[in-house]
Short mmCIF file of C-alpha atoms in Angstrom, two decimals:
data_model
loop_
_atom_site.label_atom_id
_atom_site.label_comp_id
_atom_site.label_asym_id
_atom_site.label_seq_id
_atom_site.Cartn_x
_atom_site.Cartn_y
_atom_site.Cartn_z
CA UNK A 14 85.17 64.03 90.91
CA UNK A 15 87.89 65.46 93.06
CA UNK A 16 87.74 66.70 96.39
CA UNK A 17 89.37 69.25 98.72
CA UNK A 18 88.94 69.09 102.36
CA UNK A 19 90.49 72.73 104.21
CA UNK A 20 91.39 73.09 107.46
CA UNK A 21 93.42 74.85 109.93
CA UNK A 22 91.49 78.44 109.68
CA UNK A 23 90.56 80.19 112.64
CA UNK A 24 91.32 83.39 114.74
CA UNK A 25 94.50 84.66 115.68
CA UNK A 26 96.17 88.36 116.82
CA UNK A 27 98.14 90.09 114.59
CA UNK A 28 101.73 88.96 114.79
CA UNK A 29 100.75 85.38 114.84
CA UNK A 30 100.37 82.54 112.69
CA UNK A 31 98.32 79.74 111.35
CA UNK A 32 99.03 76.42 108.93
CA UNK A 33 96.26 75.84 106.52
CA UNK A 34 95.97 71.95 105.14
CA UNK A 35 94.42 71.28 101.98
CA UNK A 36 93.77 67.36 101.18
CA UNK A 37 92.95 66.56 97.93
CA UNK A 38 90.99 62.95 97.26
CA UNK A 39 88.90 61.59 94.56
CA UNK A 40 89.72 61.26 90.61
CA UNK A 41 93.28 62.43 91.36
CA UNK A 42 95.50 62.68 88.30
CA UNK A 43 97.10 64.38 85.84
CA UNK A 44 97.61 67.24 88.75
CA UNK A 45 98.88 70.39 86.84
CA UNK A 46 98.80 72.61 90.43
CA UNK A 47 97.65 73.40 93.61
CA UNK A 48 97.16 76.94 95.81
CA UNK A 49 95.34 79.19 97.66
CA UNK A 50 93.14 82.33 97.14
CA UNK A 51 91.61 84.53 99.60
CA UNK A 52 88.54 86.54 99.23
CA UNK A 53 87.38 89.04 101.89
CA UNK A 54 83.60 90.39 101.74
CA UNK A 55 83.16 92.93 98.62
CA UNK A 56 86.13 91.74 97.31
CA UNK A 57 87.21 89.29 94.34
CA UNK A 58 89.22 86.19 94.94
CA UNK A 59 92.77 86.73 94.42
CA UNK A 60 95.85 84.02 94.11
CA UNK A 61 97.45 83.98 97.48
CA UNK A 62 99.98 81.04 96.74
CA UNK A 63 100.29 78.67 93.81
CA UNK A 64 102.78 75.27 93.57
CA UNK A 65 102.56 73.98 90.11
CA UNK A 66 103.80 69.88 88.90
CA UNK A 67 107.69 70.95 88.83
CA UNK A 68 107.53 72.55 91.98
CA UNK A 69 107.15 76.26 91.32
CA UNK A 70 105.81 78.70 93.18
CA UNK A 71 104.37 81.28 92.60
CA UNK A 72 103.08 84.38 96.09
CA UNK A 73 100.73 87.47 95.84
CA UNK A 74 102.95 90.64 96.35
CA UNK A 75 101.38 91.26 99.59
CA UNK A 76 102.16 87.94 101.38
CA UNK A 77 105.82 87.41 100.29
CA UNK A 78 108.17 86.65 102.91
CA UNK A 79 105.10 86.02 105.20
CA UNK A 80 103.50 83.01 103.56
CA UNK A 81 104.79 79.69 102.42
CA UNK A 82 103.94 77.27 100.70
CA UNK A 83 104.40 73.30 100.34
CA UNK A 84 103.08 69.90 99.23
CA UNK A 85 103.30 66.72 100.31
CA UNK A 86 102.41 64.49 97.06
CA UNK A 87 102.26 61.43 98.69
CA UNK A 88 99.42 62.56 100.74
CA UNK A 89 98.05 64.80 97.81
CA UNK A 90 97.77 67.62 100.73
CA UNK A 91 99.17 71.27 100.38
CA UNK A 92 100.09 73.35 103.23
CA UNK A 93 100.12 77.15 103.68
CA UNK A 94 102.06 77.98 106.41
CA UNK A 95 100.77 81.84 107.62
CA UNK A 96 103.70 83.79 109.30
CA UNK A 97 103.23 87.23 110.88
CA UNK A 98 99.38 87.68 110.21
CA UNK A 99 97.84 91.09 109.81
CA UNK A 100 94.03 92.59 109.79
CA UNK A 101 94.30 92.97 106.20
CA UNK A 102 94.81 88.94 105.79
CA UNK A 103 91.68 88.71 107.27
CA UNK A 104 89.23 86.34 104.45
CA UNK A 105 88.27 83.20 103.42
CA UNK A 106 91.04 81.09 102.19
CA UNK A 107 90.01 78.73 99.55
CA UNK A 108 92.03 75.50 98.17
CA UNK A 109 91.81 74.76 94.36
CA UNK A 110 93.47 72.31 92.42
CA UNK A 111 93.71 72.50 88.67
CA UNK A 112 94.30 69.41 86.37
CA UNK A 113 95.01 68.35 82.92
CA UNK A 114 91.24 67.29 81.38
CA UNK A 115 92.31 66.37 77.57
CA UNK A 116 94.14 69.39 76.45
CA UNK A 117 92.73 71.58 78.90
CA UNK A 118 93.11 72.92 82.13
CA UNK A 119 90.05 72.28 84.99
CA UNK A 120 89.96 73.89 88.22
CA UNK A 121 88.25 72.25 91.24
CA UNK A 122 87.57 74.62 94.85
CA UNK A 123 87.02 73.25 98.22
CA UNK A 124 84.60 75.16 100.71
CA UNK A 125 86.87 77.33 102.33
CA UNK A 126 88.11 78.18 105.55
CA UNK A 127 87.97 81.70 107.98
CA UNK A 128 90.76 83.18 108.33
CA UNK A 129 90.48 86.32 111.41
CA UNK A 130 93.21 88.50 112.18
CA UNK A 131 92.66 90.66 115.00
CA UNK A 132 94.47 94.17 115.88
#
């Protein structure tokens, strides 16, 4: 039905930074939002960034001022653009998109993406 293709993980040092691109295709409509979570190993996935359909946003505590996010509707891609990375940013990043389904809110996932910060 929808699809999300990720890209743009890898590794980097800490200090540095990395753009993630999320591209949306498929049964595309009725968009409600698009983000990012991150889940590292033993750990539950957690909202990293979320841009909703009036263009707020929403960050986790621990990557404001770091992290931003954007869209680019025309392409249906989101961008997370990864500013002075530490170890603890270390996870898989995952897209997800979430539209309207009759009254209801649906949430689609892509595959994720690594995302290694080194010391």
């Amino acid at each position: 039905q929808v699809q999300l293709v990720e890209s743009g993980g890898g590794l980097v040092q800490a200090g540095g930074s990395l753009r993630l691109s999320c591209a949306a295709s498929g049964s595309i409509f009725s968009i409600k939002a698009m983000g990012w979570y991150r889940q590292a190993p033993g750990k539950q996935r957690d909202l990293v960034a979320r841009i909703d359909e009036v263009g707020s946003i929403k960050y986790a505590d621990s990557v404001k001022g770091r992290f931003t996010i954007s869209r680019d509707n025309a392409k249906n891609t989101v961008y997370l653009q990864m500013n002075s990375l530490k170890p603890e940013d270390t996870a898989v990043y995952y897209c997800n998109l979430e539209k309207y389904v009759g009254g209801r809110s649906s949430n689609y996932w892509g595959q994720g993406t690594q995302v290694t910060v080194s010391s």
